[in-house]
Amino acid sequence: MPSRADITYFGAGPAALPTDVLETAAQALLDYQGTGLGIAEHSHRSELAAKIINEAKADLATYLDFSPEQYEVLFMQGGGTGEFAASMYNLVGAWVSRQHAAVQKEVQSADEAQVLAALRQRVESGLKVDYIVTGSWSLKAYQEAQRLLGPEYVNLVCDARTVNDGKFGKIPDESTWKLSKDAAYVYFCDNETVDGVEFPSFPKILEPKEDGTGPIVVADMSSNILSRRIPVSNYSLLFFGAQKNLGSTGIAVAILKKTFLPPTVSQPSPALLRKLALPIPPIVLQYEIIAKNNSLYNTLSIFDVYIAGQVLKKLLATYPNGVDGQQAVAEKKAELIYAALEAHPGAYKIVPDKSARSKMNICFRVTKGGNVDEAEKAFLKESTDLNLTGLKGHRSVGGIRASNYNSIPLEGAEKLARFIDEFAKA
């Protein structure tokens, strides 16, 4: 049987973790810092738990280069899928609170019924949440917003399948996007894990204007966070599951602009939301509650936060220039694998269009010999025999997927590129 050191694991998630981080975490699980108790056994309200959380927040801000004065880091539960709901609840709530304040100022009446009627009219005529659908995950987020909020409030900015013969694989030109006026937010998935589509840069149409105004932008970065520099100040909310580049399954992270928290904005009361026929968020998904309690409103998995913190410390020690150092490595690895595939057009077909190829999830089909199913079975068997594992594509689309996460060493990418070349020639 192969040892851990023999295997290069390209699975899309949960992804591999650095061996030294796991060794440290294994010891901490038995006895954390000589306390006689494992880290998973200590109270989540203890001083050591607070220290783990605060250090992880600070290290994340340092690595991604954003200001903790402007953004709050929240450790959430429910994964990235839970954040589909949380982002909608909280940013719609913020929109309602802003409209409520504006109506009270305009009506200038103590008559609650008059204020409510004016606010209800604003909701019915003006509330929109915008979704840019470029793959399986953004489609799921769009569908969840429709399910929870109501399809009448959800605007489809674009659907990438309309420009790619009914399949995902391209990002529609921004000139075709149908953005709402003053949407509560605009959502996109920066990297589509299933479909291998990644935005090459922040969309220009969503960039803030010179006066600082512009769309309220939400992005799911579950599978490419920590892999490249991002303009954090362009976003109101970033969220991501930990299990790709940050840590183990069990926590999600939200990086939220503090202007969406008290005292600037408070969420509307449940009573007001009921009167407006709008959904009320579960309290564990309410950002202001989680922020007020430093992510400890209920029992948080401190062990998973600890692993994420150790990954961040390793990244900072490895790359003194932060995420820029990791980005250079990620780009080099992706270039190696794509070049090997492109060298054999008769044996491989890269799925996404070149303009939208992901550096994190490299999706392709094996066309050698004409029988794709048989060719891919042979590819997977031979690669597994060489300890190149986790290459099978997502069950919904099939094919091959090499997930080029931070845990994949350069040597692992080189080994896969050699195999791609040798398999094509054999």
Tab-separated table of C-alpha atoms in Angstrom, residues 16-316:
chain	number	residue	atom	x	y	z
A	16	ALA	CA	-5.368	17.310	0.898
A	17	LEU	CA	-3.833	19.142	3.840
A	18	PRO	CA	-0.133	19.749	4.559
A	19	THR	CA	1.273	16.735	6.398
A	20	ASP	CA	3.069	18.816	9.017
A	21	VAL	CA	-0.161	20.695	9.800
A	22	LEU	CA	-1.966	17.391	10.319
A	23	GLU	CA	0.823	16.077	12.541
A	24	THR	CA	0.617	19.187	14.726
A	25	ALA	CA	-3.177	18.987	14.778
A	26	ALA	CA	-3.102	15.287	15.713
A	27	GLN	CA	-1.018	16.088	18.781
A	28	ALA	CA	-3.293	19.006	19.656
A	29	LEU	CA	-6.292	16.685	19.426
A	30	LEU	CA	-4.750	14.531	22.166
A	31	ASP	CA	-3.211	17.202	24.369
A	32	TYR	CA	-3.333	20.897	23.535
A	33	GLN	CA	-0.332	22.830	24.863
A	34	GLY	CA	0.140	20.587	27.876
A	35	THR	CA	-3.351	21.152	29.247
A	36	GLY	CA	-4.104	17.426	29.447
A	37	LEU	CA	-7.157	17.903	27.231
A	38	GLY	CA	-7.406	17.785	23.465
A	39	ILE	CA	-8.362	20.919	21.585
A	40	ALA	CA	-11.764	19.480	20.630
A	41	GLU	CA	-12.517	18.960	24.339
A	42	HIS	CA	-11.840	22.505	25.537
A	43	SER	CA	-14.746	24.898	25.895
A	44	HIS	CA	-15.396	27.021	22.846
A	45	ARG	CA	-15.758	29.929	25.284
A	46	SER	CA	-12.330	29.463	26.833
A	47	GLU	CA	-9.482	31.944	26.470
A	48	LEU	CA	-7.494	29.501	24.354
A	49	ALA	CA	-10.428	29.173	21.922
A	50	ALA	CA	-10.720	32.954	21.615
A	51	LYS	CA	-6.984	33.182	20.961
A	52	ILE	CA	-7.172	30.574	18.183
A	53	ILE	CA	-10.036	32.468	16.530
A	54	ASN	CA	-8.394	35.884	16.839
A	55	GLU	CA	-5.048	34.680	15.495
A	56	ALA	CA	-6.713	33.003	12.515
A	57	LYS	CA	-8.653	36.191	11.739
A	58	ALA	CA	-5.521	38.323	11.946
A	59	ASP	CA	-3.450	35.918	9.817
A	60	LEU	CA	-6.159	35.748	7.151
A	61	ALA	CA	-6.222	39.549	6.944
A	62	THR	CA	-2.436	39.666	6.673
A	63	TYR	CA	-2.237	36.982	4.008
A	64	LEU	CA	-5.018	38.414	1.815
A	65	ASP	CA	-3.990	41.996	2.588
A	66	PHE	CA	-7.224	43.549	3.823
A	67	SER	CA	-7.956	45.814	6.775
A	68	PRO	CA	-9.529	44.304	9.905
A	69	GLU	CA	-10.820	47.802	10.603
A	70	GLN	CA	-12.986	47.633	7.497
A	71	TYR	CA	-13.879	43.935	7.337
A	72	GLU	CA	-15.135	41.436	9.884
A	73	VAL	CA	-14.106	37.776	9.614
A	74	LEU	CA	-16.834	35.350	10.655
A	75	PHE	CA	-16.448	31.607	11.155
A	76	MET	CA	-19.760	30.085	10.145
A	77	GLN	CA	-21.349	26.654	10.044
A	78	GLY	CA	-23.290	25.131	7.164
A	79	GLY	CA	-20.539	25.273	4.559
A	80	GLY	CA	-20.632	27.276	1.353
A	81	THR	CA	-24.179	26.067	0.711
A	82	GLY	CA	-25.282	27.574	4.022
A	83	GLU	CA	-23.780	30.852	2.860
A	84	PHE	CA	-26.082	30.845	-0.174
A	85	ALA	CA	-28.866	31.441	2.332
A	86	ALA	CA	-26.911	33.559	4.834
A	87	SER	CA	-25.718	36.050	2.221
A	88	MET	CA	-29.254	36.496	0.892
A	89	TYR	CA	-30.874	36.890	4.317
A	90	ASN	CA	-28.344	39.408	5.605
A	91	LEU	CA	-27.948	41.609	2.538
A	92	VAL	CA	-31.671	41.697	1.822
A	93	GLY	CA	-32.145	42.597	5.483
A	94	ALA	CA	-29.633	45.429	5.142
A	95	TRP	CA	-31.471	46.681	2.037
A	96	VAL	CA	-34.799	46.651	3.908
A	97	SER	CA	-33.274	48.564	6.833
A	98	ARG	CA	-31.901	51.235	4.495
A	99	GLN	CA	-35.237	51.566	2.714
A	100	HIS	CA	-37.098	51.697	6.029
A	101	ALA	CA	-34.924	54.583	7.212
A	102	ALA	CA	-35.398	56.407	3.905
A	103	VAL	CA	-39.185	55.976	4.011
A	104	GLN	CA	-39.393	57.244	7.601
A	105	LYS	CA	-37.445	60.333	6.559
A	106	GLU	CA	-39.588	60.975	3.483
A	107	VAL	CA	-43.015	60.306	4.993
A	108	GLN	CA	-42.248	62.240	8.173
A	109	SER	CA	-45.229	60.711	9.880
A	110	ALA	CA	-45.767	58.968	13.173
A	111	ASP	CA	-48.409	56.812	11.506
A	112	GLU	CA	-46.836	53.333	11.463
A	113	ALA	CA	-49.365	52.044	8.935
A	114	GLN	CA	-48.460	54.817	6.493
A	115	VAL	CA	-44.745	54.078	6.817
A	116	LEU	CA	-45.355	50.352	6.404
A	117	ALA	CA	-47.475	50.874	3.281
A	118	ALA	CA	-44.763	53.007	1.675
A	119	LEU	CA	-42.078	50.492	2.610
A	120	ARG	CA	-44.120	47.581	1.262
A	121	GLN	CA	-44.504	49.432	-2.040
A	122	ARG	CA	-40.713	49.872	-2.213
A	123	VAL	CA	-40.153	46.194	-1.548
A	124	GLU	CA	-42.641	45.100	-4.193
A	125	SER	CA	-41.324	47.472	-6.842
A	126	GLY	CA	-37.634	47.779	-6.029
A	127	LEU	CA	-36.225	44.742	-4.217
A	128	LYS	CA	-33.940	42.719	-6.484
A	129	VAL	CA	-31.024	40.360	-5.928
A	130	ASP	CA	-28.818	39.707	-8.952
A	131	TYR	CA	-27.179	36.395	-9.906
A	132	ILE	CA	-24.477	35.780	-12.507
A	133	VAL	CA	-24.762	32.073	-13.382
A	134	THR	CA	-21.580	30.583	-14.841
A	135	GLY	CA	-21.601	27.032	-13.472
A	136	SER	CA	-23.168	24.456	-11.194
A	137	TRP	CA	-22.541	26.287	-7.918
A	138	SER	CA	-23.767	29.712	-8.999
A	139	LEU	CA	-26.842	27.964	-10.412
A	140	LYS	CA	-27.485	26.353	-7.021
A	141	ALA	CA	-27.062	29.730	-5.296
A	142	TYR	CA	-29.521	31.327	-7.737
A	143	GLN	CA	-32.052	28.539	-7.165
A	144	GLU	CA	-31.702	28.829	-3.390
A	145	ALA	CA	-32.405	32.562	-3.534
A	146	GLN	CA	-35.521	31.876	-5.596
A	147	ARG	CA	-36.655	29.209	-3.136
A	148	LEU	CA	-36.144	31.308	-0.005
A	149	LEU	CA	-36.924	34.837	-1.192
A	150	GLY	CA	-39.283	34.260	-4.120
A	151	PRO	CA	-38.507	34.262	-7.852
A	152	GLU	CA	-40.141	37.686	-8.296
A	153	TYR	CA	-37.244	39.247	-6.390
A	154	VAL	CA	-34.404	37.318	-8.095
A	155	ASN	CA	-32.856	38.639	-11.307
A	156	LEU	CA	-30.822	36.402	-13.615
A	157	VAL	CA	-28.051	38.703	-14.863
A	158	CYS	CA	-26.805	36.107	-17.336
A	159	ASP	CA	-26.741	32.350	-17.852
A	160	ALA	CA	-23.478	31.124	-19.370
A	161	ARG	CA	-25.191	28.141	-20.978
A	162	THR	CA	-26.864	30.465	-23.489
A	163	VAL	CA	-23.485	31.291	-25.075
A	164	ASN	CA	-22.015	27.768	-24.995
A	165	ASP	CA	-24.508	25.402	-26.642
A	166	GLY	CA	-26.432	24.743	-23.438
A	167	LYS	CA	-23.392	23.858	-21.328
A	168	PHE	CA	-21.250	25.757	-18.870
A	169	GLY	CA	-17.757	26.626	-20.031
A	170	LYS	CA	-17.729	30.328	-20.899
A	171	ILE	CA	-18.394	33.629	-19.149
A	172	PRO	CA	-20.787	35.823	-21.159
A	173	ASP	CA	-19.452	39.193	-22.270
A	174	GLU	CA	-20.194	41.866	-19.672
A	175	SER	CA	-21.956	43.969	-22.309
A	176	THR	CA	-24.768	41.388	-22.297
A	177	TRP	CA	-25.269	41.343	-18.520
A	178	LYS	CA	-28.666	42.563	-17.323
A	179	LEU	CA	-27.961	44.133	-13.943
A	180	SER	CA	-30.775	45.526	-11.803
A	181	LYS	CA	-30.823	49.136	-10.737
A	182	ASP	CA	-29.763	49.386	-7.080
A	183	ALA	CA	-29.864	45.628	-6.421
A	184	ALA	CA	-29.569	44.520	-2.805
A	185	TYR	CA	-26.464	42.682	-4.062
A	186	VAL	CA	-24.881	41.079	-7.112
A	187	TYR	CA	-23.635	37.507	-6.622
A	188	PHE	CA	-21.108	35.497	-8.608
A	189	CYS	CA	-19.020	32.369	-8.033
A	190	ASP	CA	-15.398	33.291	-8.717
A	191	ASN	CA	-14.352	29.708	-9.466
A	192	GLU	CA	-16.738	26.948	-10.494
A	193	THR	CA	-15.326	23.748	-9.024
A	194	VAL	CA	-17.478	21.380	-11.097
A	195	ASP	CA	-17.176	23.083	-14.470
A	196	GLY	CA	-13.603	24.394	-14.375
A	197	VAL	CA	-14.604	28.008	-15.028
A	198	GLU	CA	-12.856	30.881	-13.245
A	199	PHE	CA	-13.206	34.638	-13.627
A	200	PRO	CA	-9.794	35.804	-14.889
A	201	SER	CA	-10.160	39.034	-12.904
A	202	PHE	CA	-12.746	41.111	-11.075
A	203	PRO	CA	-15.577	42.031	-13.507
A	204	LYS	CA	-15.064	45.591	-14.729
A	205	ILE	CA	-18.796	46.253	-14.807
A	206	LEU	CA	-18.931	45.671	-11.043
A	207	GLU	CA	-15.970	47.871	-10.118
A	208	PRO	CA	-16.718	50.743	-7.721
A	209	LYS	CA	-16.964	54.215	-9.216
A	210	GLU	CA	-14.542	57.028	-8.430
A	211	ASP	CA	-16.909	58.385	-5.774
A	212	GLY	CA	-16.913	54.988	-4.046
A	213	THR	CA	-20.445	54.042	-5.083
A	214	GLY	CA	-21.245	50.966	-7.087
A	215	PRO	CA	-22.859	47.540	-6.849
A	216	ILE	CA	-22.902	45.592	-3.609
A	217	VAL	CA	-20.857	42.566	-4.664
A	218	VAL	CA	-20.961	39.085	-3.108
A	219	ALA	CA	-18.611	36.325	-4.233
A	220	ASP	CA	-18.294	32.636	-3.455
A	221	MET	CA	-14.575	31.833	-3.439
A	222	SER	CA	-14.742	28.385	-1.903
A	223	SER	CA	-12.315	26.758	-4.304
A	224	ASN	CA	-9.832	29.497	-5.189
A	225	ILE	CA	-9.475	31.567	-2.034
A	226	LEU	CA	-5.834	31.932	-0.866
A	227	SER	CA	-4.587	31.034	-4.351
A	228	ARG	CA	-4.385	34.510	-5.881
A	229	ARG	CA	-4.526	38.184	-4.978
A	230	ILE	CA	-8.041	39.630	-4.961
A	231	PRO	CA	-9.230	43.246	-4.649
A	232	VAL	CA	-11.013	42.707	-1.336
A	233	SER	CA	-12.127	46.359	-1.190
A	234	ASN	CA	-14.325	45.757	-4.272
A	235	TYR	CA	-16.476	43.282	-2.350
A	236	SER	CA	-19.065	43.733	0.346
A	237	LEU	CA	-18.974	40.025	1.179
A	238	LEU	CA	-16.685	37.102	0.372
A	239	PHE	CA	-17.482	33.613	1.589
A	240	PHE	CA	-15.860	30.227	1.213
A	241	GLY	CA	-15.903	26.734	2.633
A	242	ALA	CA	-12.640	25.815	4.322
A	243	GLN	CA	-12.136	22.404	2.743
A	244	LYS	CA	-10.327	23.405	-0.463
A	245	ASN	CA	-7.371	25.668	0.360
A	246	LEU	CA	-7.881	26.677	3.983
A	247	GLY	CA	-8.519	23.645	6.159
A	248	SER	CA	-10.860	20.809	6.970
A	249	THR	CA	-14.568	20.366	6.401
A	250	GLY	CA	-16.666	21.845	9.182
A	251	ILE	CA	-16.439	25.608	8.916
A	252	ALA	CA	-17.102	28.299	6.342
A	253	VAL	CA	-15.661	31.801	6.423
A	254	ALA	CA	-17.386	35.082	5.621
A	255	ILE	CA	-15.397	38.283	5.154
A	256	LEU	CA	-17.978	41.056	5.538
A	257	LYS	CA	-17.615	44.803	5.134
A	258	LYS	CA	-18.366	46.336	8.523
A	259	THR	CA	-20.747	48.887	7.007
A	260	PHE	CA	-23.251	46.012	6.878
A	261	LEU	CA	-23.083	45.609	10.665
A	262	PRO	CA	-24.255	47.757	13.596
A	263	PRO	CA	-23.984	50.598	14.302
A	264	THR	CA	-24.073	51.462	10.575
A	265	VAL	CA	-26.858	49.020	9.674
A	266	SER	CA	-28.938	46.731	11.870
A	267	GLN	CA	-31.085	43.904	10.605
A	268	PRO	CA	-34.857	44.555	10.521
A	269	SER	CA	-36.983	43.027	13.244
A	270	PRO	CA	-38.742	39.709	12.617
A	271	ALA	CA	-42.062	41.520	13.103
A	272	LEU	CA	-41.284	43.942	10.268
A	273	LEU	CA	-40.139	41.157	7.944
A	274	ARG	CA	-43.385	39.259	8.607
A	275	LYS	CA	-45.441	42.329	7.700
A	276	LEU	CA	-43.459	42.631	4.465
A	277	ALA	CA	-43.886	38.883	3.695
A	278	LEU	CA	-40.099	38.471	3.605
A	279	PRO	CA	-38.183	35.508	5.091
A	280	ILE	CA	-36.687	35.653	8.573
A	281	PRO	CA	-33.147	34.240	8.880
A	282	PRO	CA	-32.237	31.515	11.366
A	283	ILE	CA	-30.295	33.224	14.098
A	284	VAL	CA	-27.139	31.145	13.435
A	285	LEU	CA	-27.023	32.633	9.929
A	286	GLN	CA	-27.409	36.243	11.071
A	287	TYR	CA	-24.071	37.961	10.589
A	288	GLU	CA	-24.546	40.674	13.205
A	289	ILE	CA	-25.254	38.045	15.869
A	290	ILE	CA	-22.192	35.997	14.868
A	291	ALA	CA	-20.011	39.126	14.720
A	292	LYS	CA	-21.193	40.361	18.113
A	293	ASN	CA	-20.179	37.012	19.626
A	294	ASN	CA	-16.847	36.690	17.782
A	295	SER	CA	-18.191	33.624	15.937
A	296	LEU	CA	-19.121	31.968	19.248
A	297	TYR	CA	-22.878	32.447	19.442
A	298	ASN	CA	-23.192	28.657	19.516
A	299	THR	CA	-20.658	25.832	19.738
A	300	LEU	CA	-18.088	26.294	17.001
A	301	SER	CA	-15.620	23.588	15.972
A	302	ILE	CA	-12.469	25.163	17.400
A	303	PHE	CA	-10.451	22.220	16.102
A	304	ASP	CA	-11.358	23.126	12.509
A	305	VAL	CA	-10.535	26.795	13.136
A	306	TYR	CA	-7.204	25.660	14.602
A	307	ILE	CA	-6.360	23.663	11.466
A	308	ALA	CA	-7.248	26.669	9.290
A	309	GLY	CA	-5.054	28.837	11.497
A	310	GLN	CA	-2.131	26.448	11.166
A	311	VAL	CA	-2.495	26.406	7.365
A	312	LEU	CA	-2.408	30.212	7.364
A	313	LYS	CA	0.694	30.284	9.566
A	314	LYS	CA	2.416	27.855	7.209
A	315	LEU	CA	1.474	29.971	4.190
A	316	LEU	CA	2.783	33.141	5.833
